[in-house]
Coordinates of C-alpha atoms and ligand atoms in Angstrom, one line a residue:
M1 CA 0.0 0.0 0.0
S2 CA 1.4 3.5 -0.9
K3 CA 1.2 6.1 1.9
L4 CA -0.3 9.5 1.7
C5 CA 1.9 12.6 2.5
V6 CA 0.0 15.9 2.8
T7 CA 2.1 19.0 2.2
V8 CA 1.4 22.0 4.3
T9 CA 2.6 25.6 3.7
A10 CA 2.1 28.7 5.7
D11 CA 3.4 32.2 6.3
T12 CA 4.6 31.6 9.9
T13 CA 5.8 28.6 11.9
A14 CA 2.8 28.9 14.2
D15 CA 0.4 28.7 11.2
L16 CA 2.3 25.8 9.8
R17 CA 1.9 23.9 13.1
R18 CA -1.8 24.8 13.2
K19 CA -2.3 23.5 9.6
R20 CA -0.2 20.4 10.4
D21 CA -2.6 19.6 13.1
E22 CA -5.7 20.1 10.9
V23 CA -4.5 17.5 8.4
V24 CA -6.7 14.4 8.5
G25 CA -6.2 11.0 6.9
A26 CA -2.5 11.3 6.2
D27 CA 0.3 8.9 7.0
L28 CA 2.9 11.7 6.8
V29 CA 2.8 15.5 6.8
E30 CA 5.3 17.4 4.8
L31 CA 6.3 20.6 6.6
R32 CA 7.4 23.2 4.0
L33 CA 9.7 25.3 6.2
D34 CA 10.7 27.3 3.1
T35 CA 7.3 28.9 2.9
V36 CA 7.3 30.4 6.4
R37 CA 9.1 33.7 7.1
D38 CA 10.4 32.5 10.6
P39 CA 11.6 28.9 10.0
D40 CA 11.8 27.4 13.5
V41 CA 12.4 23.6 13.4
A42 CA 11.6 23.0 17.1
G43 CA 8.3 25.0 16.8
A44 CA 7.3 23.1 13.6
L45 CA 8.0 19.7 15.2
A46 CA 6.6 20.3 18.7
G47 CA 3.6 18.2 19.6
R48 CA 3.2 16.4 16.3
T49 CA 1.1 13.2 16.3
T50 CA 1.7 12.3 12.7
P51 CA 5.2 11.5 11.3
V52 CA 6.6 14.4 9.2
V53 CA 8.9 15.1 6.3
V54 CA 10.8 18.4 6.9
T55 CA 11.4 20.2 3.6
C56 CA 13.1 23.6 3.1
R57 CA 13.2 23.9 -0.6
P58 CA 15.5 26.5 -2.4
P59 CA 14.2 28.5 -5.3
W60 CA 16.5 26.7 -7.7
E61 CA 14.5 23.5 -7.0
G62 CA 11.0 25.2 -7.0
G63 CA 10.9 26.3 -3.4
R64 CA 10.7 29.6 -1.6
F65 CA 13.6 29.7 0.9
T66 CA 15.4 33.0 0.6
G67 CA 18.3 32.5 3.0
S68 CA 21.8 31.1 2.2
E69 CA 22.6 27.5 1.5
E70 CA 24.5 27.3 4.8
E71 CA 21.4 28.5 6.7
R72 CA 19.3 26.0 4.9
K73 CA 21.6 23.2 5.7
R74 CA 21.6 24.2 9.4
I75 CA 17.7 24.0 9.3
L76 CA 17.8 20.5 7.8
A77 CA 20.5 19.3 10.2
D78 CA 18.5 20.7 13.1
A79 CA 15.4 18.7 11.9
L80 CA 17.5 15.5 11.8
A81 CA 19.0 16.2 15.2
R82 CA 15.5 16.8 16.7
G83 CA 14.3 13.5 15.4
A84 CA 12.1 14.5 12.4
E85 CA 10.9 11.2 10.8
Y86 CA 12.2 12.3 7.4
V87 CA 14.2 15.3 6.1
D88 CA 14.0 16.1 2.3
V89 CA 17.5 16.9 0.9
E90 CA 17.9 18.0 -2.7
W91 CA 20.2 15.7 -4.6
K92 CA 21.7 18.8 -6.4
A93 CA 22.5 20.5 -3.0
N94 CA 25.3 18.0 -2.5
F95 CA 24.8 18.1 1.3
T96 CA 26.8 14.8 1.7
D97 CA 27.5 15.5 5.3
L98 CA 23.8 15.4 6.1
L99 CA 23.5 12.0 4.5
S100 CA 26.6 10.7 6.3
S101 CA 25.4 12.0 9.6
T102 CA 22.6 9.4 9.7
G103 CA 24.1 6.9 7.2
G104 CA 21.2 7.9 4.9
R105 CA 18.5 6.9 7.3
R106 CA 15.5 9.4 7.4
I107 CA 16.8 11.1 4.3
V108 CA 14.5 11.7 1.3
L109 CA 17.0 12.5 -1.4
S110 CA 14.9 14.5 -4.0
S111 CA 15.2 15.6 -7.6
H112 CA 12.7 17.9 -9.3
D113 CA 12.8 18.6 -13.0
F114 CA 10.5 21.4 -14.1
R115 CA 11.5 21.1 -17.8
G116 CA 10.4 17.6 -18.4
V117 CA 11.2 14.0 -17.6
P118 CA 15.0 13.7 -17.8
A119 CA 16.4 11.3 -20.5
D120 CA 18.7 9.9 -17.8
L121 CA 15.9 9.1 -15.3
R122 CA 17.1 5.6 -14.6
E123 CA 20.8 6.5 -14.3
R124 CA 19.8 9.4 -12.0
A125 CA 17.8 7.1 -9.8
T126 CA 20.7 4.6 -9.6
A127 CA 23.1 7.4 -8.7
M128 CA 20.8 8.8 -6.0
R129 CA 20.2 5.4 -4.5
A130 CA 24.0 4.8 -4.4
T131 CA 24.2 7.6 -1.8
G132 CA 22.5 5.4 0.8
A133 CA 19.5 7.7 1.2
E134 CA 16.6 5.8 2.7
V135 CA 14.1 7.2 0.2
V136 CA 14.8 8.5 -3.3
K137 CA 12.2 10.9 -4.7
L138 CA 12.1 11.8 -8.4
A139 CA 9.6 14.5 -9.6
A140 CA 9.4 15.6 -13.2
K141 CA 7.1 17.9 -15.2
T142 CA 4.8 16.0 -17.5
S143 CA 3.3 17.7 -20.6
R144 CA 1.8 14.6 -22.2
L145 CA 0.2 11.6 -20.7
S146 CA 3.0 9.4 -22.1
D147 CA 5.6 11.4 -20.2
C148 CA 4.4 9.4 -17.2
L149 CA 5.5 6.1 -18.8
P150 CA 9.2 6.3 -18.0
L151 CA 8.2 6.9 -14.4
L152 CA 6.0 3.8 -14.6
E153 CA 8.8 1.7 -16.1
L154 CA 11.2 2.9 -13.4
G155 CA 8.7 2.3 -10.6
T156 CA 7.8 -1.2 -11.8
K157 CA 11.5 -2.2 -11.7
S158 CA 12.2 -0.6 -8.3
K159 CA 9.0 -1.5 -6.3
H160 CA 10.9 -2.4 -3.2
D161 CA 13.5 0.3 -3.3
H162 CA 11.7 3.0 -1.3
T163 CA 11.2 5.3 -4.3
V164 CA 8.8 8.2 -4.7
L165 CA 7.9 9.0 -8.3
I166 CA 5.8 12.0 -9.2
G167 CA 4.7 13.4 -12.5
M168 CA 4.2 17.1 -12.0
G169 CA 1.4 19.0 -14.0
D170 CA -2.1 17.9 -14.9
C171 CA -0.9 15.0 -17.0
G172 CA 0.8 13.5 -14.0
L173 CA -2.3 13.1 -11.8
V174 CA -2.3 9.4 -12.6
T175 CA 1.1 9.0 -10.9
R176 CA -0.3 10.5 -7.7
V177 CA -3.6 8.6 -7.7
L178 CA -2.1 5.3 -8.8
A179 CA 1.0 5.7 -6.6
K180 CA 1.0 1.9 -5.8
K181 CA 1.0 1.0 -9.5
F182 CA 3.9 3.5 -10.1
G183 CA 5.9 1.8 -7.3
S184 CA 5.8 4.9 -5.1
L185 CA 6.4 4.5 -1.3
W186 CA 4.1 7.5 -0.9
T187 CA 2.4 10.3 -2.8
Y188 CA 1.8 13.9 -2.0
A189 CA -1.4 15.8 -1.8
G190 CA -2.1 19.4 -0.8
D191 CA -2.8 22.8 -2.3
Q192 CA 0.3 23.1 -4.5
H193 CA -2.0 23.1 -7.5
Q194 CA 0.6 24.7 -9.8
I195 CA 2.6 21.4 -9.8
G196 CA -0.5 19.3 -10.1
Q197 CA -1.2 18.4 -6.5
I198 CA -4.8 17.8 -5.5
A199 CA -6.5 18.0 -2.1
A200 CA -6.1 15.0 0.2
S201 CA -9.9 14.8 0.4
D202 CA -10.2 14.4 -3.4
L203 CA -7.5 11.7 -3.4
L204 CA -9.2 9.8 -0.5
D205 CA -12.9 10.3 -1.3
R206 CA -13.2 10.8 -5.0
Y207 CA -10.5 8.4 -6.1
R208 CA -10.6 6.1 -3.1
F209 CA -6.8 6.1 -2.8
R210 CA -6.8 3.6 0.1
T211 CA -8.5 0.9 -1.9
L212 CA -6.4 1.1 -5.1
S213 CA -4.0 -1.7 -5.9
D214 CA -1.9 -2.9 -8.9
D215 CA -5.0 -4.9 -10.0
T216 CA -7.4 -2.0 -9.9
D217 CA -9.0 -1.5 -13.4
V218 CA -8.4 2.0 -14.7
Y219 CA -10.8 4.1 -16.8
G220 CA -10.8 7.7 -17.6
L221 CA -11.9 10.8 -19.5
V222 CA -9.8 11.7 -22.5
G223 CA -10.0 15.3 -23.6
R224 CA -8.6 18.8 -23.1
P225 CA -9.4 20.9 -21.2
I226 CA -11.2 18.6 -18.7
G227 CA -10.5 20.2 -15.3
H228 CA -14.1 21.0 -14.6
S229 CA -15.7 17.8 -15.9
V230 CA -18.2 16.0 -13.7
S231 CA -17.5 12.6 -15.3
P232 CA -14.8 11.5 -12.7
S233 CA -17.2 12.2 -9.9
M234 CA -20.1 10.2 -11.6
H235 CA -18.0 7.2 -12.6
N236 CA -16.1 7.0 -9.3
A237 CA -19.3 7.2 -7.3
A238 CA -20.7 4.4 -9.4
F239 CA -17.6 2.2 -8.9
A240 CA -17.8 2.8 -5.2
A241 CA -21.6 2.0 -5.1
T242 CA -21.1 -1.2 -7.1
H243 CA -18.0 -2.3 -5.1
L244 CA -15.9 -2.7 -8.2
D245 CA -12.1 -2.5 -7.9
A246 CA -11.9 0.3 -10.5
V247 CA -11.1 4.0 -10.7
Y248 CA -11.8 6.8 -13.3
L249 CA -9.3 9.6 -13.9
P250 CA -9.1 12.7 -16.0
F251 CA -6.6 12.1 -19.0
P252 CA -5.8 15.5 -20.4
A253 CA -4.1 14.1 -23.5
A254 CA -1.9 16.1 -25.9
D255 CA -3.0 14.3 -29.1
A256 CA -4.4 11.0 -30.4
D257 CA -0.9 9.3 -30.4
D258 CA -0.4 10.3 -26.8
V259 CA -3.7 8.7 -25.9
L260 CA -3.0 5.4 -27.6
T261 CA 0.6 5.1 -26.3
F262 CA -0.6 5.8 -22.8
V263 CA -3.7 3.6 -22.7
R264 CA -1.7 0.6 -24.1
A265 CA 1.2 1.0 -21.7
M266 CA -1.1 1.6 -18.7
G267 CA -3.5 -1.3 -19.4
I268 CA -6.5 1.1 -19.4
K269 CA -9.8 -0.8 -19.9
G270 CA -11.9 2.0 -21.3
A271 CA -12.4 5.7 -21.6
S272 CA -14.9 8.5 -22.3
I273 CA -13.9 10.7 -25.1
T274 CA -14.6 14.4 -25.3
I275 CA -13.5 17.5 -27.3
P276 CA -11.1 17.6 -29.2
F277 CA -10.6 13.8 -29.6
K278 CA -14.1 12.6 -30.7
V279 CA -13.1 12.4 -34.4
S280 CA -9.4 11.9 -34.2
L281 CA -9.8 8.8 -32.0
F282 CA -12.7 7.6 -34.2
D283 CA -10.1 7.2 -37.0
R284 CA -7.8 5.2 -34.7
M285 CA -10.1 2.5 -33.4
D286 CA -9.9 -1.2 -34.4
E287 CA -13.7 -1.2 -34.8
V288 CA -16.4 1.4 -34.5
Y289 CA -20.1 0.6 -33.8
A290 CA -22.7 1.6 -36.4
V291 CA -24.3 4.5 -34.5
A292 CA -20.9 6.1 -33.9
R293 CA -20.0 5.6 -37.6
R294 CA -23.2 7.3 -38.7
I295 CA -22.5 10.2 -36.3
G296 CA -18.8 10.3 -37.4
A297 CA -17.5 10.6 -33.8
I298 CA -17.0 8.4 -30.7
N299 CA -17.5 9.4 -27.1
T300 CA -16.5 6.0 -25.6
M301 CA -13.8 3.5 -26.2
K302 CA -13.4 0.0 -24.7
L303 CA -10.7 -2.6 -24.8
Q304 CA -12.1 -5.9 -25.9
N305 CA -10.0 -8.9 -26.6
G306 CA -7.0 -6.7 -27.1
R307 CA -8.8 -4.5 -29.7
W308 CA -10.1 -0.9 -29.2
I309 CA -13.8 -0.6 -29.9
G310 CA -15.4 2.9 -30.4
G311 CA -19.0 3.7 -29.5
N312 CA -21.2 6.7 -29.0
T313 CA -23.6 6.8 -26.1
D314 CA -24.7 10.4 -26.7
A315 CA -27.4 9.5 -29.2
A316 CA -29.2 6.9 -27.0
A317 CA -28.7 9.1 -23.9
F318 CA -30.2 12.1 -25.7
L319 CA -33.2 10.1 -26.8
G320 CA -34.0 8.4 -23.5
P321 CA -35.5 11.4 -21.6
L322 CA -37.2 12.7 -24.8
R323 CA -38.9 9.4 -25.7
E324 CA -40.4 9.2 -22.2
R325 CA -42.3 12.4 -23.0
V326 CA -42.9 12.6 -26.8
D327 CA -43.8 10.3 -29.6
L328 CA -41.1 11.4 -32.0
R329 CA -42.6 9.8 -35.2
G330 CA -43.4 12.8 -37.5
A331 CA -42.6 15.4 -34.7
R332 CA -41.1 18.6 -36.1
V333 CA -37.8 19.1 -34.3
A334 CA -35.6 22.2 -34.4
V335 CA -31.9 21.5 -33.6
L336 CA -29.9 24.6 -32.7
G337 CA -26.2 24.4 -33.5
A338 CA -24.1 22.3 -35.8
G339 CA -21.3 21.0 -33.6
G340 CA -20.5 17.5 -32.2
A341 CA -23.6 17.3 -30.0
A342 CA -25.9 18.5 -32.8
R343 CA -24.6 15.8 -35.0
A344 CA -25.4 13.0 -32.5
V345 CA -28.8 14.6 -31.7
A346 CA -29.8 15.0 -35.4
V347 CA -28.8 11.4 -36.2
A348 CA -30.7 10.1 -33.1
L349 CA -33.8 12.1 -34.0
S350 CA -33.9 11.1 -37.7
S351 CA -33.5 7.5 -36.8
S352 CA -36.6 7.9 -34.6
D353 CA -38.5 9.2 -37.7
A354 CA -38.7 12.8 -36.5
Q355 CA -38.7 15.6 -39.1
V356 CA -35.5 17.4 -38.2
T357 CA -34.2 20.8 -39.2
V358 CA -30.7 22.0 -38.2
Y359 CA -30.4 25.7 -37.5
A360 CA -26.9 27.2 -37.2
R361 CA -25.1 30.5 -37.6
N362 CA -22.8 28.8 -40.1
A363 CA -24.9 27.7 -43.1
A364 CA -22.3 25.3 -44.4
K365 CA -22.0 23.5 -41.1
A366 CA -25.7 23.3 -40.7
R367 CA -26.0 21.7 -44.2
E368 CA -23.2 19.2 -43.4
V369 CA -24.9 18.0 -40.2
A370 CA -28.3 17.9 -41.9
M371 CA -26.9 15.8 -44.6
T372 CA -25.4 13.3 -42.1
A373 CA -28.8 12.9 -40.5
S374 CA -31.0 13.1 -43.7
A375 CA -32.4 16.3 -42.2
D376 CA -33.1 19.9 -43.5
A377 CA -30.9 22.9 -42.8
A378 CA -32.0 26.5 -42.2
A379 CA -30.8 29.8 -40.9
L380 CA -31.3 30.9 -37.2
P381 CA -33.8 31.6 -35.7
P382 CA -36.5 29.0 -36.3
A383 CA -39.8 30.7 -37.2
P384 CA -42.7 30.7 -34.6
N385 CA -45.0 27.6 -34.9
S386 CA -42.5 25.8 -37.0
W387 CA -41.5 23.2 -34.4
D388 CA -42.9 20.9 -31.8
V389 CA -39.6 20.1 -30.1
L390 CA -36.6 22.4 -29.8
V391 CA -33.2 21.2 -28.8
N392 CA -30.4 23.6 -27.9
C393 CA -27.1 22.1 -29.0
T394 CA -25.1 25.3 -28.7
P395 CA -23.3 26.3 -25.5
V396 CA -25.3 29.5 -25.2
G397 CA -26.6 29.9 -21.6
M398 CA -23.8 27.9 -20.1
Y399 CA -22.1 29.2 -16.9
P400 CA -20.7 31.9 -16.5
K401 CA -23.0 33.4 -19.2
S402 CA -26.1 31.9 -17.6
N403 CA -28.3 34.9 -18.5
D404 CA -27.8 34.3 -22.3
T405 CA -30.3 32.4 -24.3
P406 CA -30.1 31.0 -27.9
L407 CA -33.7 32.0 -28.7
D408 CA -35.8 35.0 -27.8
A409 CA -38.7 34.1 -25.4
S410 CA -41.2 35.4 -28.0
L411 CA -40.2 32.6 -30.4
L412 CA -40.9 29.8 -27.9
T413 CA -44.1 28.5 -29.4
G414 CA -43.7 24.7 -29.4
Q415 CA -44.5 22.0 -26.8
H416 CA -41.0 20.7 -25.7
V417 CA -37.7 22.5 -25.1
Y418 CA -34.6 20.3 -24.4
D419 CA -31.5 22.2 -23.4
L420 CA -28.2 20.2 -23.6
V421 CA -26.5 22.7 -21.4
Y422 CA -26.3 21.2 -17.8
N423 CA -24.5 24.0 -15.9
P424 CA -26.6 25.6 -14.7
T425 CA -29.1 22.7 -14.4
V426 CA -32.0 25.0 -15.1
T427 CA -31.0 27.5 -17.9
R428 CA -32.5 30.8 -18.9
L429 CA -33.9 29.0 -22.0
M430 CA -35.6 26.5 -19.8
R431 CA -37.1 29.2 -17.6
D432 CA -38.4 31.2 -20.6
A433 CA -39.8 28.0 -22.1
A434 CA -41.6 27.0 -18.9
N435 CA -43.1 30.5 -18.7
A436 CA -44.3 30.2 -22.3
G437 CA -46.0 26.9 -21.4
C438 CA -43.5 24.4 -22.9
Q439 CA -42.4 21.2 -21.1
T440 CA -38.6 21.4 -20.5
I441 CA -35.8 18.9 -20.2
G442 CA -32.3 19.8 -18.9
G443 CA -28.9 18.6 -20.1
L444 CA -28.2 16.8 -16.8
E445 CA -30.5 13.9 -17.8
M446 CA -28.5 13.3 -20.9
L447 CA -25.2 13.7 -19.1
V448 CA -26.1 11.1 -16.6
A449 CA -27.7 8.8 -19.2
Q450 CA -24.6 8.8 -21.4
A451 CA -22.3 8.1 -18.4
L452 CA -24.6 5.2 -17.3
E453 CA -24.5 3.6 -20.7
Q454 CA -20.7 3.9 -20.7
F455 CA -20.4 2.4 -17.3
E456 CA -22.7 -0.6 -18.2
W457 CA -20.8 -1.1 -21.5
W458 CA -17.4 -1.3 -19.7
T459 CA -18.4 -3.2 -16.6
G460 CA -21.6 -5.1 -17.5
T461 CA -22.9 -3.7 -14.2
K462 CA -25.7 -1.2 -13.5
P463 CA -25.0 1.3 -10.7
P464 CA -27.9 1.9 -8.2
A465 CA -30.4 4.4 -9.4
G466 CA -29.5 8.0 -8.6
V467 CA -25.9 7.5 -7.7
M468 CA -24.4 9.1 -10.8
R469 CA -27.0 11.9 -10.8
E470 CA -26.3 12.8 -7.2
A471 CA -22.5 12.7 -7.8
A472 CA -23.0 15.1 -10.8
L473 CA -25.1 17.5 -8.8
K474 CA -22.7 17.5 -5.9
R475 CA -19.7 18.2 -8.2
L476 CA -21.6 21.0 -10.0
A477 CA -22.5 22.5 -6.6
E478 CA -18.8 22.3 -5.6
F479 CA -17.8 23.9 -8.8
M480 CA -20.2 26.8 -8.3
R481 CA -19.0 27.3 -4.7
N482 CA -15.4 27.4 -5.7
E483 CA -16.1 29.7 -8.6
N484 CA -18.0 32.1 -6.4
H485 CA -15.2 31.8 -3.9
V486 CA -12.7 32.9 -6.5
V487 CA -14.9 35.8 -7.6
Ligands
NAP501 P1 -19.3 22.3 -30.3 O1 -18.9 21.1 -31.1 O2 -18.3 23.3 -30.0 O3 -20.5 23.0 -31.1 C1 -21.2 24.1 -30.6 C2 -22.1 24.6 -31.7 O4 -22.8 25.8 -31.1 C3 -21.5 25.1 -33.0 O5 -22.3 24.9 -34.0 C4 -21.3 26.6 -32.7 O6 -21.3 27.4 -33.9 C5 -22.6 26.9 -32.0 N1 -22.6 28.1 -31.3 C6 -21.6 28.5 -30.3 N2 -21.9 29.7 -29.8 C7 -23.0 30.1 -30.5 C8 -23.8 31.3 -30.5 N3 -23.4 32.3 -29.6 N4 -24.9 31.4 -31.3 C9 -25.2 30.4 -32.1 N5 -24.5 29.3 -32.2 C10 -23.4 29.1 -31.4 O7 -19.9 21.8 -28.9 P2 -20.8 20.5 -28.6 O8 -19.9 19.4 -28.2 O9 -21.7 20.3 -29.8 O10 -21.6 21.0 -27.3 C11 -22.6 22.0 -27.4 C12 -23.3 22.1 -26.1 O11 -23.9 20.9 -25.7 C13 -22.3 22.4 -24.9 O12 -22.9 23.3 -24.1 C14 -22.1 21.1 -24.3 O13 -21.8 21.2 -22.9 C15 -23.5 20.5 -24.4 N6 -23.5 19.0 -24.4 C16 -24.2 18.4 -23.4 C17 -24.2 17.1 -23.3 C18 -25.0 16.4 -22.2 O14 -24.8 15.2 -22.0 N7 -25.9 17.1 -21.6 C19 -23.5 16.3 -24.2 C20 -22.8 16.9 -25.3 C21 -22.8 18.3 -25.3 P3 -19.9 27.6 -34.7 O15 -19.5 26.3 -35.3 O16 -20.3 28.6 -35.7 O17 -18.9 28.1 -33.7

């Protein structure tokens, strides 16, 4: 089992101690003495109940210590003398006397590379280990998912060598969550977001860090940017509720090659696909299901007998909530927008025998989507009394521009309005439509339905009703709270 080390930073030693004592669920607390203006080792260590790693990082290794190297060495030596469980010493500092003072015991010899994964990673690890340091820590900036693979290779070969391997940056999250798989003795969590750290509570609760092992099945969301996606919350909640040994991570890939190299090396079982990879990965699958072929895009991939199969759960997920309310045969449906979602929606509707018209600000794109779905194309806005069902497939009305609407309230003359936007869960378009007497459907229903279909396709298991929806609502509420906090 890999351990969890929570990093704390503060302006003063007293604050550092207070924050140290507020940490819950950690095996170790890293005390960043370089962040306080009055570094006092005795004060930082006094009364601790959790083992600590004392770190006093210089700016040349990404830290904030402003004193001399001699002063820094005195602080680290003081921490060793006062019995700190671990002291982090930078490999490049060449503080060999600190290492020899304990015979390497309690020393975390660290190397941080902010330019990328060094080509000599393995040789570096060997040289660092040769110093006799108890723990060797290698952290390197990752810009592509596949940058994590040299770390995986090293960790797999040195599982019992007390190594800590960290991929810094968003692409390296997998090295933090799957620390055990990467052969790390421990991983770091905290609020150092600039290097890709996440909160300990996210690691423990969303990703169930304590339950993950080498055998855990790994799934994820491939896209970019995906920082605000609710999919990890939905799928991880479903894995927890069904007691499956599986985890779902964000995979902010650089390009399609990066995705395929990474998923093969990591043994990923399946992934959700979002912008900008829905078409580029479609072209790289071993097989694509018929609906996805008709749409021309995939939103899901699954490894089956060593082959990657592409599918698209958007069409069925879109139709589900609508079919419960409307008989689509012969219904006049106005689709607003001509992007990826409009394409899936138009194909789904025309395969249900609806009369579809695609309205978009770009006439050529509207025609192209209409052709894919054997539908008509027209210029925005749809005329009054020309539709029974209206579907918004543009992002208009999405947070933070929640007061925008794709269609003036005076034009809302039909029976049903379906807004694919799910943040906010009730949009201005939906409010206007309800006031005009229309039935409304929000994008959250489709969002949950497409995730449910993916989950069932990958695992053959149905999560309990409501689990994914509640997780999505909770994540959206968290997102709104954090955004408001920032504002
Ligand atoms: P997309 O591929 O970027 O397409 C967006 C479409 O909206 C394009 O046709 C774009 O026109 C048009 N558009 C953008 N701003 C517009 C404006 N101000 N006025 C008129 N048209 C505008 O995006 P997508 O993947 O189709 O997603 C569209 C929306 O659906 C997003 O809000 C997304 O979150 C939501 N969605 C929800 C679900 C769900 O499960 N609920 C699933 C998929 C998508 P141009 O091409 O001219 O820019």
